[in-house]
Coordinates of C-alpha atoms and ligand atoms in Angstrom, one line a residue:
M1 CA -46.7 87.8 -19.6
T2 CA -49.6 88.6 -17.4
D3 CA -50.0 87.1 -13.9
A4 CA -53.2 85.5 -13.1
R5 CA -55.0 87.0 -10.1
V6 CA -55.4 84.8 -7.1
D7 CA -58.7 84.6 -5.3
G8 CA -59.6 88.0 -4.0
G9 CA -60.7 86.7 -0.6
R10 CA -57.1 85.6 0.2
S11 CA -56.1 88.6 2.2
G12 CA -59.6 88.9 3.6
P13 CA -60.5 91.7 5.9
A14 CA -61.7 89.4 8.8
V15 CA -60.7 90.4 12.2
P16 CA -58.6 87.6 13.5
G17 CA -60.5 85.1 15.5
T18 CA -63.9 86.5 14.8
A19 CA -64.5 84.4 11.7
S20 CA -63.2 81.2 13.2
P21 CA -63.5 78.6 10.5
M22 CA -65.1 75.5 12.0
V23 CA -62.7 72.6 11.5
Q24 CA -63.8 69.1 12.6
L25 CA -60.9 66.8 13.3
P26 CA -61.4 63.2 12.0
S27 CA -62.4 61.2 15.0
V28 CA -59.3 58.9 15.1
V29 CA -57.0 62.0 14.9
A30 CA -59.1 63.7 17.6
A31 CA -58.8 60.7 19.9
E32 CA -55.1 60.4 19.5
H33 CA -54.6 64.1 20.0
Q34 CA -56.7 64.1 23.2
A35 CA -54.6 61.2 24.6
A36 CA -51.4 63.1 23.8
V37 CA -52.7 66.2 25.5
A38 CA -53.7 64.2 28.6
A39 CA -50.2 62.7 28.7
F40 CA -48.5 66.0 28.3
R41 CA -50.6 67.6 31.0
E42 CA -49.8 64.7 33.4
A43 CA -46.1 64.9 32.6
Y44 CA -46.2 68.6 33.5
A45 CA -48.2 67.9 36.7
A46 CA -45.6 65.3 37.7
M47 CA -42.7 67.8 37.7
P48 CA -41.7 68.8 41.2
A49 CA -42.9 72.2 42.3
G50 CA -40.2 74.8 41.9
A51 CA -38.2 72.9 39.2
P52 CA -37.9 75.1 36.2
V53 CA -39.7 73.8 33.1
R54 CA -39.0 74.0 29.4
L55 CA -40.0 72.3 26.1
A56 CA -37.7 69.6 24.9
K57 CA -37.7 70.2 21.1
R58 CA -35.4 68.9 18.4
T59 CA -34.9 72.3 16.9
S60 CA -34.9 76.0 18.0
N61 CA -34.4 79.3 16.4
L62 CA -33.8 81.2 19.5
F63 CA -30.5 83.0 19.9
R64 CA -30.2 82.7 23.6
F65 CA -28.0 79.7 24.1
R66 CA -27.9 77.3 27.1
E67 CA -27.2 73.7 27.8
P68 CA -29.7 71.3 26.2
A69 CA -32.2 69.9 28.7
P70 CA -32.4 66.2 29.1
R71 CA -35.8 64.8 28.4
A72 CA -38.0 64.2 31.4
G73 CA -38.0 60.3 31.5
G74 CA -40.2 59.5 28.5
R75 CA -43.2 61.7 28.8
R76 CA -42.7 62.6 32.4
G77 CA -39.9 63.0 34.9
S78 CA -38.0 65.5 36.9
Q79 CA -34.8 67.4 37.2
G80 CA -33.0 68.8 40.2
P81 CA -33.7 72.3 41.2
G82 CA -32.1 74.9 39.0
T83 CA -32.1 72.6 35.9
A84 CA -34.8 73.2 33.4
A85 CA -36.6 69.9 32.8
G86 CA -37.5 69.2 29.2
L87 CA -41.2 68.4 28.5
D88 CA -41.3 66.1 25.5
A89 CA -43.2 67.9 22.8
S90 CA -42.9 65.3 20.1
A91 CA -46.6 64.4 20.1
F92 CA -47.4 67.9 18.8
T93 CA -45.2 68.0 15.8
S94 CA -47.6 67.3 13.0
V95 CA -50.5 68.7 11.0
L96 CA -53.7 67.2 12.4
H97 CA -56.0 68.2 9.6
V98 CA -56.3 70.4 6.6
D99 CA -59.8 71.4 5.6
P100 CA -59.5 72.8 2.0
A101 CA -63.2 73.9 2.0
A102 CA -62.9 75.9 5.1
R103 CA -59.4 77.1 4.1
A104 CA -58.1 76.2 7.5
A105 CA -55.9 73.7 9.3
V106 CA -55.5 72.3 12.8
V107 CA -51.8 72.0 13.6
G108 CA -49.8 70.6 16.5
G109 CA -48.1 73.4 18.4
M110 CA -44.5 72.3 17.6
T111 CA -45.0 71.6 14.0
T112 CA -42.3 73.1 11.8
Y113 CA -43.4 75.4 9.0
E114 CA -41.6 73.1 6.6
D115 CA -44.0 70.3 7.4
L116 CA -46.9 72.7 7.7
A117 CA -46.3 74.2 4.2
D118 CA -45.8 70.8 2.6
A119 CA -49.1 69.6 4.1
T120 CA -51.1 72.7 2.9
L121 CA -49.4 73.2 -0.5
R122 CA -50.7 69.7 -1.4
H123 CA -54.1 71.3 -1.3
G124 CA -53.0 74.5 -3.2
L125 CA -53.0 76.4 0.1
M126 CA -50.5 77.9 2.5
P127 CA -50.6 79.7 5.9
L128 CA -51.0 83.5 5.5
V129 CA -47.5 84.1 6.8
V130 CA -44.7 81.5 6.5
P131 CA -41.5 82.6 8.3
Q132 CA -38.4 82.0 6.3
L133 CA -36.6 79.3 8.3
K134 CA -37.9 75.8 7.8
T135 CA -37.7 74.7 11.5
I136 CA -39.5 77.7 13.0
T137 CA -42.6 76.1 14.4
L138 CA -46.1 77.5 14.4
G139 CA -46.2 77.7 18.2
G140 CA -42.8 79.4 18.3
A141 CA -43.8 81.9 15.6
V142 CA -47.0 82.7 17.5
T143 CA -45.6 83.0 21.0
G144 CA -42.3 84.5 19.7
L145 CA -43.7 86.5 16.8
G146 CA -42.8 85.7 13.2
I147 CA -42.7 87.7 10.1
E148 CA -42.3 87.3 6.3
S149 CA -42.8 88.9 3.0
T150 CA -46.6 88.6 3.1
S151 CA -46.7 90.6 6.4
L152 CA -47.5 93.9 4.7
R153 CA -50.7 92.2 3.4
S154 CA -51.5 89.7 6.1
G155 CA -49.8 90.9 9.3
L156 CA -48.0 88.5 11.6
P157 CA -48.5 84.7 12.0
H158 CA -50.6 85.0 15.1
E159 CA -53.2 87.2 13.3
S160 CA -54.4 84.3 11.3
V161 CA -54.7 81.9 14.3
T162 CA -58.4 81.5 15.2
E163 CA -58.0 79.2 18.1
L164 CA -55.2 78.1 20.5
E165 CA -55.3 75.0 22.7
I166 CA -53.0 75.9 25.5
L167 CA -51.6 74.0 28.5
T168 CA -51.4 77.0 30.9
G169 CA -48.7 77.5 33.5
D170 CA -51.2 76.5 36.2
G171 CA -51.8 73.2 34.6
R172 CA -55.1 73.6 32.8
V173 CA -55.8 72.9 29.2
V174 CA -57.9 75.8 27.8
T175 CA -59.1 76.9 24.3
A176 CA -58.3 80.5 23.8
A177 CA -60.1 82.4 20.9
A178 CA -61.2 85.9 20.3
G179 CA -64.3 86.7 22.3
N180 CA -64.4 83.6 24.4
E181 CA -63.7 83.4 28.2
H182 CA -59.9 83.2 27.4
D183 CA -59.9 86.2 25.0
A184 CA -57.2 87.9 27.1
L185 CA -54.9 84.9 26.8
Y186 CA -55.6 84.6 23.1
R187 CA -54.5 88.3 22.7
G188 CA -51.7 88.1 25.2
F189 CA -50.1 84.9 23.9
P190 CA -48.1 86.6 21.1
N191 CA -44.8 87.7 22.6
S192 CA -45.2 85.7 25.8
Y193 CA -42.5 83.2 24.7
G194 CA -44.0 80.2 26.4
T195 CA -44.1 82.0 29.8
L196 CA -47.9 81.7 30.1
G197 CA -48.3 78.2 28.7
Y198 CA -47.6 76.0 25.8
A199 CA -49.7 75.9 22.6
L200 CA -50.5 72.3 21.9
S201 CA -52.6 72.9 18.8
L202 CA -53.6 75.9 16.8
T203 CA -56.3 76.4 14.2
I204 CA -55.1 78.7 11.4
E205 CA -56.5 80.3 8.3
L206 CA -55.0 79.4 4.9
E207 CA -54.9 81.2 1.6
P208 CA -54.9 79.8 -1.9
V209 CA -51.6 79.9 -3.8
L210 CA -50.6 79.8 -7.4
P211 CA -47.7 77.5 -8.5
F212 CA -45.1 80.2 -9.1
V213 CA -43.8 83.5 -7.8
H214 CA -42.7 86.1 -10.2
L215 CA -40.0 88.3 -8.5
R216 CA -38.8 91.7 -9.5
H217 CA -35.8 93.3 -7.7
F218 CA -36.0 97.1 -7.6
R219 CA -32.8 99.0 -6.7
F220 CA -32.7 102.2 -4.6
G221 CA -29.7 104.5 -4.1
T222 CA -30.8 105.9 -0.7
P223 CA -32.7 104.6 2.3
E224 CA -35.2 107.4 1.9
A225 CA -36.1 106.3 -1.7
C226 CA -36.5 102.8 -0.5
T227 CA -38.8 103.5 2.4
E228 CA -40.9 105.9 0.3
A229 CA -41.4 103.0 -2.1
V230 CA -42.5 100.8 0.8
A231 CA -45.0 103.4 1.8
Q232 CA -46.3 103.5 -1.8
I233 CA -46.6 99.8 -2.0
A234 CA -48.5 99.7 1.3
Q235 CA -50.9 102.1 -0.2
D236 CA -51.3 100.7 -3.7
G237 CA -50.6 97.0 -3.3
S238 CA -48.2 97.1 -6.3
Y239 CA -45.0 98.7 -7.5
R240 CA -44.5 99.9 -11.1
G241 CA -47.3 97.7 -12.3
H242 CA -46.1 94.6 -10.4
R243 CA -48.6 93.2 -7.9
A244 CA -47.1 93.0 -4.4
D245 CA -48.3 89.7 -3.0
F246 CA -44.8 89.4 -1.3
V247 CA -42.4 92.3 -0.4
D248 CA -39.1 92.2 1.3
G249 CA -35.7 93.9 0.8
T250 CA -32.0 93.6 1.2
A251 CA -29.6 96.5 2.0
F252 CA -26.1 95.8 0.9
S253 CA -25.0 99.4 1.7
L254 CA -26.7 102.8 2.0
D255 CA -26.6 103.3 -1.7
E256 CA -27.4 99.7 -2.8
I257 CA -30.8 98.7 -1.4
Y258 CA -33.2 96.3 -3.2
L259 CA -36.9 95.7 -2.7
T260 CA -38.0 92.4 -4.0
V261 CA -41.6 92.4 -5.0
G262 CA -43.2 89.0 -5.7
A263 CA -46.5 88.3 -7.5
Y264 CA -48.2 84.9 -7.6
S265 CA -48.1 83.5 -11.1
E266 CA -49.8 80.8 -13.0
V267 CA -46.9 80.5 -15.4
A268 CA -43.1 80.7 -15.3
P269 CA -41.1 81.2 -18.4
W270 CA -38.0 79.9 -16.5
L271 CA -37.4 78.7 -13.0
S272 CA -34.4 79.4 -10.8
D273 CA -33.1 77.1 -8.1
Y274 CA -31.0 78.4 -5.2
T275 CA -30.7 75.1 -3.3
R276 CA -27.7 74.1 -5.5
E277 CA -24.7 76.1 -6.7
R278 CA -26.4 79.5 -7.0
I279 CA -27.1 81.6 -3.9
Y280 CA -30.4 83.5 -3.5
Y281 CA -29.1 86.7 -2.0
H282 CA -26.4 87.0 -4.7
S283 CA -29.2 86.8 -7.3
I284 CA -30.9 89.9 -6.0
R285 CA -28.0 92.0 -7.5
G286 CA -28.2 90.2 -10.8
P287 CA -31.0 90.1 -13.3
K288 CA -34.0 92.2 -12.2
E289 CA -36.5 89.5 -12.7
D290 CA -36.8 85.9 -11.6
F291 CA -39.2 83.0 -11.1
L292 CA -39.4 80.4 -8.4
T293 CA -41.9 77.7 -7.5
I294 CA -44.0 78.7 -4.5
R295 CA -42.2 76.1 -2.4
D296 CA -38.7 77.3 -3.4
Y297 CA -39.9 80.9 -2.8
L298 CA -41.0 80.1 0.7
W299 CA -37.6 78.6 1.5
R300 CA -35.4 81.0 -0.6
W301 CA -33.7 82.3 2.6
D302 CA -33.3 78.9 4.4
T303 CA -30.6 77.3 2.2
D304 CA -28.0 79.9 3.2
W305 CA -29.7 81.1 6.4
F306 CA -30.2 84.4 4.6
W307 CA -26.4 85.1 4.1
C308 CA -25.1 83.7 7.4
S309 CA -23.9 80.4 5.8
R310 CA -20.9 82.4 4.6
A311 CA -19.4 82.1 8.1
F312 CA -19.0 78.3 7.4
G313 CA -17.5 78.7 4.0
V314 CA -20.6 77.3 2.3
Q315 CA -20.6 80.1 -0.2
N316 CA -17.2 79.2 -1.5
P317 CA -18.0 77.1 -4.7
V318 CA -15.6 74.3 -3.7
I319 CA -16.9 73.9 -0.2
R320 CA -20.4 74.3 -1.4
R321 CA -20.1 71.4 -3.8
A322 CA -18.6 69.2 -1.1
W323 CA -21.2 70.2 1.5
P324 CA -24.1 67.7 1.2
R325 CA -27.2 69.5 -0.1
R326 CA -29.4 68.1 2.6
Y327 CA -27.3 69.9 5.1
R328 CA -27.5 73.3 3.4
R329 CA -30.3 74.3 5.8
S330 CA -30.7 76.9 8.5
D331 CA -31.0 74.3 11.3
T332 CA -27.7 72.8 10.4
Y333 CA -25.9 76.1 10.6
R334 CA -27.7 77.0 13.8
R335 CA -26.5 73.7 15.4
L336 CA -23.0 74.6 14.4
V337 CA -23.3 78.0 16.0
A338 CA -24.7 76.4 19.2
F339 CA -21.8 73.9 19.2
D340 CA -19.3 76.8 18.8
R341 CA -21.0 78.8 21.6
R342 CA -21.1 75.8 23.9
H343 CA -17.4 75.1 23.5
G344 CA -16.3 78.7 23.0
L345 CA -14.3 77.8 19.9
S346 CA -14.3 81.0 17.9
A347 CA -13.9 83.1 21.1
T348 CA -10.8 81.1 22.1
L349 CA -9.4 81.3 18.6
N350 CA -10.0 85.1 18.5
A351 CA -8.3 85.6 21.8
R352 CA -5.3 83.5 20.7
R353 CA -4.9 85.6 17.6
R354 CA -5.2 88.7 19.9
W355 CA -8.1 90.0 17.9
P356 CA -10.7 92.0 19.8
P357 CA -13.6 90.1 21.3
R358 CA -16.8 90.3 19.2
E359 CA -20.4 90.9 20.1
Y360 CA -23.3 89.0 18.7
V361 CA -25.6 91.5 17.1
I362 CA -28.6 89.3 16.1
Q363 CA -31.8 91.1 16.1
D364 CA -35.1 91.9 14.4
V365 CA -36.5 95.3 15.0
E366 CA -39.5 97.2 13.7
V367 CA -39.5 100.9 13.0
P368 CA -42.4 103.0 11.5
V369 CA -41.8 103.3 7.8
G370 CA -41.3 107.1 8.0
R371 CA -38.3 106.6 10.4
G372 CA -36.9 103.5 8.6
A373 CA -34.3 105.5 6.6
E374 CA -33.0 107.0 9.9
F375 CA -32.6 103.6 11.3
L376 CA -30.6 102.3 8.3
R377 CA -28.3 105.3 8.5
F378 CA -27.8 104.9 12.3
F379 CA -27.1 101.2 11.7
A380 CA -24.5 101.8 9.0
D381 CA -22.8 104.4 11.1
R382 CA -22.7 102.7 14.5
V383 CA -22.8 99.0 13.8
G384 CA -21.7 98.7 10.2
M385 CA -22.9 95.2 9.5
S386 CA -24.3 94.2 6.1
P387 CA -26.4 93.0 4.4
V388 CA -29.5 94.0 6.4
W389 CA -32.9 92.4 5.7
L390 CA -35.9 94.6 5.3
C391 CA -39.5 93.4 5.6
P392 CA -42.5 95.7 5.6
L393 CA -45.4 94.8 7.8
R394 CA -48.8 96.2 8.9
L395 CA -51.0 94.6 11.5
R396 CA -54.0 92.8 10.0
S397 CA -56.0 93.3 13.1
E398 CA -57.7 96.6 13.9
R399 CA -56.8 96.0 17.6
A400 CA -53.3 96.0 19.0
W401 CA -51.9 92.8 20.5
P402 CA -51.2 93.9 24.1
L403 CA -47.7 92.4 24.7
Y404 CA -46.1 93.7 21.5
P405 CA -46.3 97.4 20.8
L406 CA -47.3 97.7 17.2
R407 CA -50.0 100.2 16.3
P408 CA -52.9 99.0 14.0
G409 CA -52.9 100.8 10.6
Q410 CA -49.2 101.9 10.9
V411 CA -46.8 100.5 8.3
Y412 CA -43.5 99.4 9.8
V413 CA -40.3 98.1 8.3
N414 CA -38.7 95.1 10.1
F415 CA -34.9 95.2 9.9
G416 CA -33.1 91.9 10.5
F417 CA -29.3 91.6 11.1
W418 CA -27.4 88.6 12.2
G419 CA -23.7 88.5 12.8
T420 CA -20.8 89.6 15.1
V421 CA -19.0 92.9 15.4
P422 CA -15.6 93.6 17.0
L423 CA -15.9 95.5 20.3
P424 CA -13.9 98.7 20.7
P425 CA -11.2 98.6 23.4
G426 CA -12.7 98.6 26.9
A427 CA -16.3 98.0 25.6
A428 CA -18.3 95.1 27.1
D429 CA -20.9 92.8 25.6
G430 CA -24.1 94.8 25.0
Y431 CA -22.2 97.8 23.6
Y432 CA -23.9 97.6 20.2
N433 CA -27.1 95.9 21.2
R434 CA -27.8 98.5 23.7
Q435 CA -27.4 101.3 21.1
V436 CA -29.8 99.4 18.8
E437 CA -32.3 99.2 21.6
D438 CA -32.1 102.9 22.4
E439 CA -32.3 103.9 18.7
V440 CA -35.3 101.7 18.1
T441 CA -37.0 103.3 21.2
R442 CA -36.1 106.8 19.9
L443 CA -37.7 106.1 16.5
G444 CA -40.9 104.7 18.1
G445 CA -40.2 101.1 17.1
S446 CA -39.9 97.8 18.9
K447 CA -37.5 94.9 19.1
G448 CA -38.2 91.2 19.0
L449 CA -37.2 89.1 22.0
Y450 CA -35.8 85.9 20.4
S451 CA -32.2 87.0 21.0
T452 CA -30.3 88.9 23.6
S453 CA -31.8 92.0 25.3
F454 CA -30.3 94.4 27.7
Y455 CA -33.3 96.4 29.0
S456 CA -33.7 97.3 32.6
E457 CA -36.7 95.7 34.3
D458 CA -38.6 99.0 34.4
E459 CA -37.8 99.8 30.8
F460 CA -38.8 96.3 29.7
S461 CA -42.1 96.6 31.6
E462 CA -42.8 99.9 29.9
R463 CA -42.0 98.6 26.4
Y464 CA -43.8 95.3 26.6
N465 CA -46.9 96.2 28.7
G466 CA -45.7 94.9 32.0
P467 CA -49.1 95.5 33.8
E468 CA -51.1 93.5 31.2
Y469 CA -48.4 90.7 31.4
A470 CA -48.5 90.7 35.2
K471 CA -52.3 90.2 35.0
L472 CA -52.1 87.4 32.5
K473 CA -49.3 85.7 34.6
R474 CA -51.6 85.9 37.7
D475 CA -54.5 84.5 35.8
Y476 CA -52.7 81.7 34.0
D477 CA -49.6 80.9 36.0
G478 CA -50.4 82.2 39.4
Q479 CA -47.7 80.1 41.1
G480 CA -45.0 81.2 38.7
R481 CA -44.3 77.6 37.5
L482 CA -43.0 78.9 34.2
A483 CA -40.2 81.6 34.0
G484 CA -41.4 85.2 33.8
L485 CA -40.9 87.1 30.5
Y486 CA -38.2 89.3 31.7
E487 CA -36.3 86.4 33.4
K488 CA -36.5 84.4 30.2
C489 CA -35.8 87.1 27.6
V490 CA -33.4 89.3 29.3
R491 CA -31.8 87.3 32.1
G492 CA -31.8 84.2 29.8
K493 CA -33.4 81.9 32.4
Ligands
LIG501 C1 -30.9 84.3 12.4 C2 -32.4 84.3 12.8 C3 -33.2 84.8 11.8 C4 -34.6 84.9 12.1 N1 -35.4 85.2 11.1 C5 -36.7 85.2 11.2 C6 -37.5 85.5 10.2 O1 -37.1 85.9 9.1 N2 -38.8 85.4 10.4 C7 -39.4 85.0 11.5 O2 -40.5 84.9 11.6 N3 -38.6 84.8 12.6 C8 -37.3 84.8 12.5 N4 -36.5 84.5 13.5 C9 -37.0 84.4 14.9 C10 -37.9 83.1 15.1 O3 -39.1 83.2 14.5 C11 -38.2 83.1 16.6 O4 -37.0 82.9 17.3 C12 -39.2 82.0 17.0 O5 -39.7 82.2 18.3 C13 -38.6 80.7 16.8 O6 -39.5 79.7 16.9 P1 -39.2 78.2 17.1 O7 -40.4 77.5 16.7 O8 -37.9 77.8 16.5 O9 -39.2 78.1 18.7 P2 -38.0 77.9 19.8 O10 -36.8 78.5 19.3 O11 -38.0 76.4 20.0 O12 -38.7 78.6 20.9 C14 -38.9 80.0 21.0 C15 -39.6 80.3 22.2 O13 -41.0 80.0 22.1 C16 -41.4 79.1 23.1 N5 -42.2 78.1 22.4 C17 -41.9 77.3 21.4 N6 -43.0 76.6 21.0 C18 -44.0 77.0 21.8 C19 -45.3 76.6 21.9 N7 -45.9 75.7 21.1 N8 -46.1 77.2 22.9 C20 -45.6 78.2 23.7 N9 -44.3 78.5 23.6 C21 -43.5 77.9 22.7 C22 -40.1 78.5 23.6 O14 -40.3 78.1 25.0 C23 -39.1 79.6 23.5 O15 -39.2 80.5 24.5 C24 -35.1 84.5 13.3 C25 -34.2 84.0 14.3 C26 -32.9 84.0 14.0 C27 -32.0 83.5 15.1

């Protein structure tokens, strides 16, 4: 079987933002959106000075837990000092317009990728990078950095954003794009985690898709062999004759690591379905070849939250059959974890059984491909959690993005690991996470900030370009209305 090639312009060389597709919103949509922006801005302005602010959203994929914020009375309202008031973001949760001719879309900032992908797939298009979890939103993936198996080819989600409409911390609504007067904000928004302002709409590039993805799972017996293959794919765009439109990997142990290389395909001799009895990550160890519809491919990890659903018993065939299919989704599992954290259920049970306390080690880190094997060996030795997700990436842009230290042209491997590990006697929370942070720094890599972090303030400033952040904060949130990046990501404010 031969795979049909997709349009060659798909991974186009455009520098993000410079080739901004002109997308005109239909006038009714534009008017409604403008009214929603005005209301949101007013609600923000009505909040008492000094009261902390946050978005009230239905879903989240952050792993820093806190009490849910009550909505600020309809679209506006206030909370007492010390309580983060929730700004109702529900007016920005849909796709405003898809322009198939321009291969672009204008999207509400809090639109989930599930809705976004459905809206664009209808036109045979998808965003250049679609993070694996259905309820990650476009704004969240841009301000908090997303990644997926197209990231070796197309970089990170923010690199195919051509325009951002932002309510800044100081209450203005600005349009930030490459080369315009808010270029610094456009470039500094990724990894700012909503501390400079909120993206209300984003214009993004899209790429054409084919109906199916033809997957091949390649097994490696050492981390070195696997990372050498990644470097080769980065250079050739294919592996053993299989085109690498999509690449990610799964390490079950140091001598059982798979790279899954996916190619768009016009045809599928059979189709697998991992939303029912079968489980995607189990399939990687099975037959070496597989076919999924493009939609099922995009959400292959969501049904079992990678492998994290096993904590709820959902991988036991009996429980799986009884667990309603519509609740086999990452957001359901995350809600269960949030409930558990809020009520301290598993911690209490653990203590009753006199088992050692456990530390959450939930992180995504990026390490240059040449040091990736060292990281896997360190992780197996010191943390010992498996599986580990691997996702190669390379910036699409020739310029670095100032708040997240990835070098243009360098191939990295993202390692994702999500679970808990028993603490040794006398060790406190942070024991494992701190070691991960140190090792990532030693290997010249960086760590995402969606979960817990333990950096000192100086170290954080050094790692995430504190001086540039301070300048942006002065220019766009001079009164410090929104929490600072360190306060939010490390102190959990
Ligand atoms: C187990 C697990 C696995 C993960 N795997 C992946 C993965 O494979 N790929 C991937 O890409 N990511 C992954 N993530 C990380 C996820 O992409 C980030 O946490 C992302 O920021 C979540 O986006 P969200 O839309 O759910 O936003 P939220 O969780 O709601 O918010 C995240 C942060 O962004 C801010 N924010 C949200 N929307 C906006 C906006 N419109 N404007 C400005 N600020 C905003 C919020 O204030 C908050 O600080 C994973 C996370 C977990 C916990």
